[in-house]
Amino acid sequence: MDTPTYLVRGRRLAENAPEMQEALAELHGTSERPRCLCVRGGIDMYIAKLDHWVLKRMPGTGAAHHPSCKSFEPGYDESGLGELIGDAVIEVDHAPTEIHVNFALKKSRRAASLRAEASEPAEVKSARRKMSLRAVTHLLFDRAGFNRWSPAMEGKRSQAVIHKYLMEVADNIMLKGVPLSTILIVPEQFNEQRKFQIAEQRRQKLLPLLADMGRHASGLAIVLGELKNVEESWYGKKILLKHMGDLPLFIDEKSWKKIESTFHTAFLMKDAEPSSGFRMVLSALIYPRTETAYCIQTACLMATTANWIPVASAQEGQLLAQLTSEHRHFMKPLAYDSKHPTHFASALLLDAGSTHVPLHCISAFWDEKEKAAKAAQLRATPGAWLWHSEGPMPALPKRIPRAYAGPRPTTRTAQTDTHQQDVDH
């Protein structure tokens, strides 16, 4: 993927140009906007401050960018995000994304008493759509770009990168008035020299939950990590996550059986193809039973490829493996909470011209209703690629390099930009 170039106060600058940070600092707070030059005429961007100045796409403009641009995002209706945007997910320029969820962040310790009121209600409010824990997980992966792939990302998605970018995204998502990062735990990459420091930092983040012990409700935190092992314990099951072996999670036997039943497709997919490197990512709401024992209240599991790209079926896994082996640029639309996941493409090819190409799969194991829904979707999507699982995979659309036009932008040549290496995760 080409290094992005931008128009900043009349100058064409590459994203990693030495003078870019100074130029963005000068422009921040003014009415003038930098423009992404991935398409003719450019597209307005806005400037955000993290540990450095960054350029971000304006809300609702993702589909206007060239498919090969890092700021490209398909239309909201091409993933489950479209059913949540503007209601459960609120995006405003220059402000953190605000989300509304269907789960509480407190675990009640006693049943709430019901109280009836005789008077008629003064008003009726329409129900706000809210997102599940799975949808929050999809949003984090979507915003961190882990559902996107280019050959330059090969070998760069370590646990350190997963931790860094998920937490960075969570820091810019507001949940119930606080940054999501304040209650989110993503295991840091194990480091023998820093293991005690890492454990202490995690303990400090969990202290507010312990402060609520003994009250009528205890706080909850969200843990997101790769499932390593499930062991027997006196409580039922002990869940171990990779890079976080010093903080096992506990769940009762009945609840774990329900998880195995609900996510049986993901378990079967991983067991059937052990050489594929499929990962099982656990997202869980946890609460303390003691100072060192945390239990799972709510959980969801998500299968991903070895490169951390979410995948919903074995057929999709085969398609994404083929795309990766052919060194293609693509992204995986995520279903979020949609009740119609078959409407969405299994992948969007980003290197086949000026528009992205939807890649659709139809499984021989689908029922007739699912097949009919997919057929209706394909009729409304001219030019889509299609693979029936009972037949061989068709050849993928040919790669069409994006033509470069215009003078070369200023770029970094003296040294490698280490942050840019991270961005190509």
Coordinates of C-alpha atoms in Angstrom, one line a residue:
M1 CA 0.0 0.0 0.0
D2 CA 1.4 3.4 -1.0
T3 CA 2.4 5.8 1.6
P4 CA -0.5 8.3 2.0
T5 CA 0.1 11.8 0.7
Y6 CA -1.8 14.9 1.8
L7 CA -2.2 18.6 0.8
V8 CA -1.3 20.7 3.8
R9 CA -1.4 24.4 3.3
G10 CA -0.6 24.1 -0.4
R11 CA 2.2 21.6 0.1
R12 CA 2.1 17.9 -0.9
L13 CA 3.5 15.9 2.0
A14 CA 3.9 12.2 2.5
E15 CA 2.5 11.0 5.8
N16 CA 6.0 10.2 7.2
A17 CA 7.6 13.4 5.9
P18 CA 10.0 15.0 8.4
E19 CA 8.0 18.3 8.4
M20 CA 4.6 16.7 8.6
Q21 CA 4.3 17.0 12.4
E22 CA 5.2 20.6 12.5
A23 CA 2.8 21.4 9.6
L24 CA -0.1 19.6 11.4
A25 CA 0.6 21.4 14.7
E26 CA 0.4 24.8 12.9
L27 CA -2.8 23.9 11.1
H28 CA -4.6 22.4 14.1
G29 CA -7.3 24.6 15.5
T30 CA -7.6 26.7 12.3
S31 CA -10.6 26.5 9.8
E32 CA -8.4 25.1 7.1
R33 CA -8.4 21.3 6.5
P34 CA -5.7 19.1 5.1
R35 CA -6.8 16.9 2.2
C36 CA -6.0 13.3 1.4
L37 CA -4.8 13.1 -2.2
C38 CA -5.8 9.4 -2.9
V39 CA -8.4 10.6 -5.4
R40 CA -8.5 13.6 -7.8
G41 CA -9.4 16.8 -6.0
G42 CA -8.7 15.3 -2.6
I43 CA -10.9 14.6 0.5
D44 CA -11.0 16.7 3.7
M45 CA -9.4 15.2 6.8
Y46 CA -9.2 16.4 10.4
I47 CA -6.3 16.5 12.8
A48 CA -6.2 14.6 16.1
K49 CA -3.7 14.5 18.9
L50 CA -2.5 11.2 20.2
D51 CA 1.2 10.9 21.3
H52 CA 1.7 12.7 18.0
W53 CA -0.4 14.5 15.4
V54 CA -2.4 12.2 13.2
L55 CA -4.8 12.7 10.3
K56 CA -8.2 11.0 10.4
R57 CA -11.0 10.7 7.9
M58 CA -14.1 12.8 8.4
P59 CA -17.1 10.8 9.6
G60 CA -19.1 9.4 6.7
T61 CA -16.3 10.0 4.1
G62 CA -14.6 6.6 4.2
A63 CA -16.3 5.4 1.0
A64 CA -15.1 8.5 -1.0
H65 CA -11.4 7.5 -0.5
H66 CA -9.6 5.2 -3.0
P67 CA -9.9 1.5 -2.0
S68 CA -6.1 1.4 -1.7
C69 CA -6.0 4.4 0.8
K70 CA -5.7 3.6 4.5
S71 CA -8.6 6.0 5.1
F72 CA -10.9 4.0 2.9
E73 CA -14.0 2.5 4.6
P74 CA -16.8 0.9 2.7
G75 CA -20.3 2.3 2.9
Y76 CA -22.0 1.7 6.3
D77 CA -24.5 -0.6 4.7
E78 CA -21.7 -3.0 3.7
S79 CA -21.2 -4.2 7.2
G80 CA -23.2 -4.5 10.4
L81 CA -22.0 -1.0 11.5
G82 CA -24.7 0.5 9.3
E83 CA -27.4 -0.8 11.6
L84 CA -25.7 0.9 14.6
I85 CA -24.3 4.1 13.3
G86 CA -26.1 7.3 14.5
D87 CA -27.8 5.4 17.3
A88 CA -25.6 2.9 19.2
V89 CA -22.4 4.5 17.6
I90 CA -22.2 8.2 17.5
E91 CA -19.4 9.8 15.5
V92 CA -18.8 13.6 15.5
D93 CA -15.8 15.4 14.0
H94 CA -13.0 16.2 16.5
A95 CA -14.7 14.2 19.3
P96 CA -14.3 10.6 20.5
T97 CA -16.8 8.1 19.2
E98 CA -19.6 7.5 21.7
I99 CA -21.1 4.1 22.0
H100 CA -24.2 2.7 23.8
V101 CA -24.2 -0.9 25.0
N102 CA -26.8 -3.4 26.1
F103 CA -24.9 -4.6 29.1
A104 CA -24.3 -3.0 32.5
L105 CA -20.9 -2.2 33.9
K106 CA -22.0 -3.1 37.4
K107 CA -22.9 -6.6 38.7
S108 CA -25.8 -6.4 41.1
R109 CA -25.5 -8.4 44.3
R110 CA -29.2 -8.5 45.0
A111 CA -32.3 -8.5 43.0
A112 CA -33.8 -5.1 42.4
S113 CA -37.3 -4.6 43.9
L114 CA -40.1 -3.6 41.4
R115 CA -42.3 -0.6 42.1
A116 CA -45.4 0.2 40.2
E117 CA -46.6 3.7 39.7
A118 CA -50.3 4.4 39.4
S119 CA -50.0 7.5 37.3
E120 CA -49.9 7.4 33.5
P121 CA -46.6 8.1 31.9
A122 CA -46.0 11.7 30.8
E123 CA -44.1 10.6 27.7
V124 CA -42.9 7.7 25.7
K125 CA -39.3 7.5 24.4
S126 CA -38.3 5.5 21.4
A127 CA -35.9 2.7 22.2
R128 CA -32.3 3.3 21.4
R129 CA -30.5 0.6 19.6
K130 CA -27.6 -0.7 21.7
M131 CA -24.6 -2.8 20.9
S132 CA -23.6 -6.2 22.4
L133 CA -20.2 -7.2 23.7
R134 CA -19.5 -8.8 20.3
A135 CA -20.3 -5.6 18.5
V136 CA -17.9 -3.7 20.8
T137 CA -15.2 -6.3 19.9
H138 CA -15.9 -5.8 16.2
L139 CA -15.8 -2.1 16.5
L140 CA -12.4 -2.3 18.2
F141 CA -11.0 -4.5 15.5
D142 CA -12.6 -2.4 12.8
R143 CA -11.2 0.9 14.1
A144 CA -7.8 -0.6 14.8
G145 CA -7.6 -1.9 11.2
F146 CA -7.2 -5.5 12.1
N147 CA -9.9 -6.5 9.6
R148 CA -7.7 -5.0 6.8
W149 CA -4.7 -6.7 5.2
S150 CA -1.9 -5.8 2.8
P151 CA 1.3 -7.7 2.1
A152 CA 3.3 -5.1 4.0
M153 CA 1.6 -6.2 7.2
E154 CA 3.1 -9.7 7.1
G155 CA 4.9 -10.6 10.3
K156 CA 4.1 -7.3 12.0
R157 CA 1.0 -8.3 14.1
S158 CA 2.6 -9.3 17.3
Q159 CA 0.8 -9.2 20.6
A160 CA 2.5 -5.9 21.3
V161 CA 0.9 -4.4 18.2
I162 CA -2.5 -5.9 19.0
H163 CA -2.3 -4.4 22.5
K164 CA -1.1 -1.0 21.4
Y165 CA -3.7 -0.4 18.7
L166 CA -6.7 -1.8 20.5
M167 CA -5.9 0.3 23.5
E168 CA -5.3 3.4 21.4
V169 CA -8.7 2.9 19.7
A170 CA -10.4 2.3 23.0
D171 CA -8.9 5.6 24.3
N172 CA -11.0 7.4 21.7
I173 CA -14.3 5.6 22.4
M174 CA -16.5 6.9 25.2
L175 CA -18.7 4.4 27.1
K176 CA -21.0 5.8 29.8
G177 CA -19.0 9.0 30.0
V178 CA -15.5 7.5 30.4
P179 CA -13.0 6.3 27.8
L180 CA -13.4 2.6 27.1
S181 CA -9.7 2.1 27.7
T182 CA -10.3 2.7 31.4
I183 CA -12.1 -0.6 31.8
L184 CA -10.5 -2.6 28.9
I185 CA -7.7 -5.0 29.5
V186 CA -5.8 -6.3 26.5
P187 CA -2.8 -8.5 27.5
E188 CA 0.6 -6.9 26.9
Q189 CA 3.1 -9.1 25.2
F190 CA 4.9 -11.3 27.8
N191 CA 8.3 -9.9 28.8
E192 CA 10.3 -11.7 31.5
Q193 CA 12.0 -8.5 32.6
R194 CA 8.8 -6.5 32.8
K195 CA 6.3 -9.2 34.0
F196 CA 6.0 -7.8 37.5
Q197 CA 5.5 -4.2 36.2
I198 CA 2.9 -5.4 33.7
A199 CA 1.1 -7.3 36.5
E200 CA 1.1 -4.3 38.8
Q201 CA -0.2 -2.0 36.1
R202 CA -3.1 -4.4 35.5
R203 CA -3.8 -4.7 39.2
Q204 CA -4.0 -0.9 39.4
K205 CA -6.6 -0.8 36.6
L206 CA -8.7 -3.5 38.4
L207 CA -8.5 -1.7 41.8
P208 CA -11.8 0.2 41.2
L209 CA -13.6 -3.2 40.9
L210 CA -12.2 -4.3 44.3
A211 CA -13.3 -1.0 45.8
D212 CA -16.9 -2.0 45.2
M213 CA -16.6 -5.4 46.9
G214 CA -19.1 -5.7 49.8
R215 CA -21.5 -3.2 48.3
H216 CA -24.8 -3.9 46.5
A217 CA -23.0 -3.9 43.1
S218 CA -19.5 -4.6 42.0
G219 CA -17.8 -3.1 39.0
L220 CA -17.1 -5.0 35.8
A221 CA -14.1 -4.8 33.4
I222 CA -13.7 -6.0 29.8
V223 CA -10.9 -8.4 29.0
L224 CA -10.0 -9.1 25.4
G225 CA -7.4 -11.6 24.5
E226 CA -6.5 -14.9 22.7
L227 CA -7.8 -18.0 24.3
K228 CA -4.9 -20.3 25.3
N229 CA -6.3 -23.1 27.4
V230 CA -9.3 -24.2 29.4
E231 CA -8.7 -26.2 32.5
E232 CA -10.7 -27.9 35.2
S233 CA -11.1 -26.0 38.5
W234 CA -13.1 -26.2 41.7
Y235 CA -15.3 -23.4 40.4
G236 CA -15.9 -25.2 37.0
K237 CA -13.5 -24.0 34.4
K238 CA -10.3 -21.9 34.5
I239 CA -9.7 -19.9 31.4
L240 CA -6.2 -18.9 30.4
L241 CA -5.4 -16.2 27.9
K242 CA -2.1 -15.9 26.1
H243 CA 0.3 -13.4 27.6
M244 CA -1.8 -13.2 30.7
G245 CA -1.2 -16.5 32.5
D246 CA -0.9 -14.8 35.8
L247 CA -4.5 -13.8 35.8
P248 CA -6.8 -16.8 35.1
L249 CA -10.5 -16.2 34.7
F250 CA -13.1 -18.5 36.2
I251 CA -16.5 -19.6 34.9
D252 CA -19.0 -22.1 36.1
E253 CA -19.5 -25.4 34.2
K254 CA -23.0 -24.7 33.0
S255 CA -22.1 -21.3 31.5
W256 CA -19.0 -22.7 29.8
K257 CA -21.1 -25.4 28.2
K258 CA -23.4 -22.7 26.9
I259 CA -20.4 -20.9 25.4
E260 CA -19.2 -24.1 23.7
S261 CA -22.7 -24.6 22.3
T262 CA -23.2 -21.0 21.1
F263 CA -19.7 -20.8 19.5
H264 CA -19.4 -24.4 18.3
T265 CA -18.7 -23.3 14.7
A266 CA -15.6 -21.4 15.8
F267 CA -14.4 -24.3 18.0
L268 CA -14.9 -26.8 15.2
M269 CA -13.2 -24.6 12.6
K270 CA -10.1 -24.3 14.8
D271 CA -10.0 -28.0 15.6
A272 CA -10.6 -29.1 12.0
E273 CA -7.6 -27.1 10.7
P274 CA -4.9 -27.0 13.3
S275 CA -2.3 -26.1 10.8
S276 CA -4.2 -22.9 9.7
G277 CA -3.2 -21.0 12.8
F278 CA -6.8 -19.9 13.6
R279 CA -7.0 -18.0 16.8
M280 CA -9.9 -17.8 19.3
V281 CA -10.3 -14.3 20.7
L282 CA -12.3 -14.1 24.0
S283 CA -14.1 -10.9 25.1
A284 CA -15.5 -11.1 28.6
L285 CA -17.0 -9.0 31.3
I286 CA -15.3 -9.9 34.5
Y287 CA -15.8 -9.2 38.2
P288 CA -13.7 -10.1 41.3
R289 CA -14.5 -13.0 43.6
T290 CA -11.3 -12.3 45.6
E291 CA -8.3 -10.0 45.2
T292 CA -6.7 -12.5 42.7
A293 CA -9.7 -14.4 41.3
Y294 CA -11.9 -12.9 38.6
C295 CA -15.0 -14.5 37.2
I296 CA -16.6 -14.2 33.8
Q297 CA -20.2 -12.8 33.8
T298 CA -20.7 -12.4 30.0
A299 CA -18.5 -13.7 27.2
C300 CA -18.2 -14.0 23.4
L301 CA -15.7 -15.8 21.2
M302 CA -14.5 -14.7 17.8
A303 CA -12.4 -16.7 15.4
T304 CA -9.6 -15.0 13.5
T305 CA -7.0 -16.0 11.1
A306 CA -3.3 -16.3 12.2
N307 CA -3.1 -12.6 11.2
W308 CA -5.9 -11.6 13.6
I309 CA -8.4 -11.0 10.8
P310 CA -11.9 -12.0 12.1
V311 CA -13.5 -14.8 10.2
A312 CA -17.0 -16.2 10.4
S313 CA -16.8 -19.6 8.7
A314 CA -14.3 -22.2 7.4
Q315 CA -15.1 -21.1 3.8
E316 CA -14.3 -17.5 4.6
G317 CA -11.1 -18.8 6.2
Q318 CA -10.1 -20.5 3.0
L319 CA -10.9 -17.4 1.0
L320 CA -8.8 -15.1 3.3
A321 CA -5.9 -17.6 3.2
Q322 CA -6.0 -17.5 -0.6
L323 CA -6.0 -13.7 -0.7
T324 CA -3.1 -13.6 1.7
S325 CA -1.1 -16.2 -0.3
E326 CA -1.6 -14.1 -3.4
H327 CA -0.4 -11.0 -1.6
R328 CA -3.6 -9.1 -2.1
H329 CA -5.0 -6.0 -0.4
F330 CA -8.4 -6.7 1.2
M331 CA -10.6 -6.0 4.2
K332 CA -13.2 -8.2 6.0
P333 CA -16.6 -6.5 6.7
L334 CA -17.8 -7.3 10.2
A335 CA -21.3 -8.3 11.1
Y336 CA -21.5 -6.5 14.5
D337 CA -25.0 -7.3 15.8
S338 CA -26.7 -7.8 12.4
K339 CA -29.3 -10.6 12.2
H340 CA -28.5 -10.8 8.5
P341 CA -24.8 -11.5 8.3
T342 CA -25.1 -13.3 5.0
H343 CA -25.9 -10.0 3.4
F344 CA -22.3 -8.9 3.7
A345 CA -19.4 -9.8 1.5
S346 CA -16.9 -12.3 2.9
A347 CA -14.1 -9.8 1.9
L348 CA -13.7 -6.6 -0.1
L349 CA -10.8 -6.6 -2.6
L350 CA -9.0 -3.3 -2.5
D351 CA -6.4 -3.6 -5.3
A352 CA -8.6 -4.3 -8.3
G353 CA -9.2 -0.8 -9.6
S354 CA -10.8 2.5 -8.5
T355 CA -13.7 0.7 -6.7
H356 CA -13.5 -2.2 -4.3
V357 CA -14.8 -5.6 -5.4
P358 CA -17.1 -7.5 -3.0
L359 CA -16.2 -11.2 -2.7
H360 CA -19.1 -13.4 -1.7
C361 CA -19.3 -17.0 -0.6
I362 CA -22.3 -19.4 -0.5
S363 CA -21.9 -22.4 1.6
A364 CA -23.4 -25.8 0.7
F365 CA -24.5 -26.1 4.4
W366 CA -26.7 -23.0 4.3
D367 CA -30.5 -23.4 4.4
E368 CA -32.6 -22.2 1.5
K369 CA -33.6 -19.0 3.3
E370 CA -29.9 -18.0 3.7
K371 CA -29.2 -18.9 0.1
A372 CA -32.2 -16.8 -1.1
A373 CA -31.1 -13.8 1.0
K374 CA -27.6 -14.0 -0.5
A375 CA -29.0 -14.3 -4.0
A376 CA -31.1 -11.2 -3.5
Q377 CA -28.0 -9.3 -2.2
L378 CA -26.0 -10.3 -5.3
R379 CA -28.7 -9.1 -7.6
A380 CA -28.2 -5.7 -6.1
T381 CA -24.4 -5.9 -6.3
P382 CA -23.3 -5.9 -9.9
G383 CA -19.7 -7.0 -10.5
A384 CA -19.5 -9.0 -7.3
W385 CA -17.3 -12.2 -7.3
L386 CA -19.0 -15.4 -6.1
W387 CA -17.8 -18.8 -4.9
H388 CA -20.1 -21.7 -4.2
S389 CA -18.3 -24.0 -1.7
E390 CA -19.4 -27.2 -3.5
G391 CA -17.3 -26.1 -6.5
P392 CA -13.7 -24.9 -7.0
M393 CA -12.7 -21.4 -6.0
P394 CA -12.9 -19.1 -9.1
A395 CA -9.9 -17.0 -10.0
L396 CA -9.8 -13.8 -8.1
P397 CA -10.2 -10.5 -9.9
K398 CA -6.9 -9.2 -11.3
R399 CA -4.8 -6.7 -9.5
I400 CA -4.9 -3.2 -11.0
P401 CA -2.2 -0.9 -9.7
R402 CA -3.3 2.6 -8.9
A403 CA -1.7 5.0 -11.3
Y404 CA 0.3 7.8 -9.7
A405 CA -0.3 11.3 -11.0
G406 CA 1.3 14.6 -10.0
P407 CA 4.6 15.7 -8.6
R408 CA 6.3 13.6 -6.0
P409 CA 5.5 14.6 -2.4
T410 CA 8.1 15.4 0.2
T411 CA 9.0 12.2 1.9
R412 CA 11.3 10.8 4.6
T413 CA 14.5 9.3 3.1
A414 CA 17.2 9.6 5.8
Q415 CA 15.8 7.1 8.3
T416 CA 13.0 4.6 8.9
D417 CA 9.9 6.0 10.6
T418 CA 9.3 3.5 13.4
H419 CA 5.7 4.6 13.9
Q420 CA 5.0 4.0 10.2
Q421 CA 6.3 0.4 10.7
D422 CA 3.8 0.0 13.4
V423 CA 1.0 1.4 11.3
D424 CA 1.6 -1.3 8.7
H425 CA 0.3 -3.8 11.2

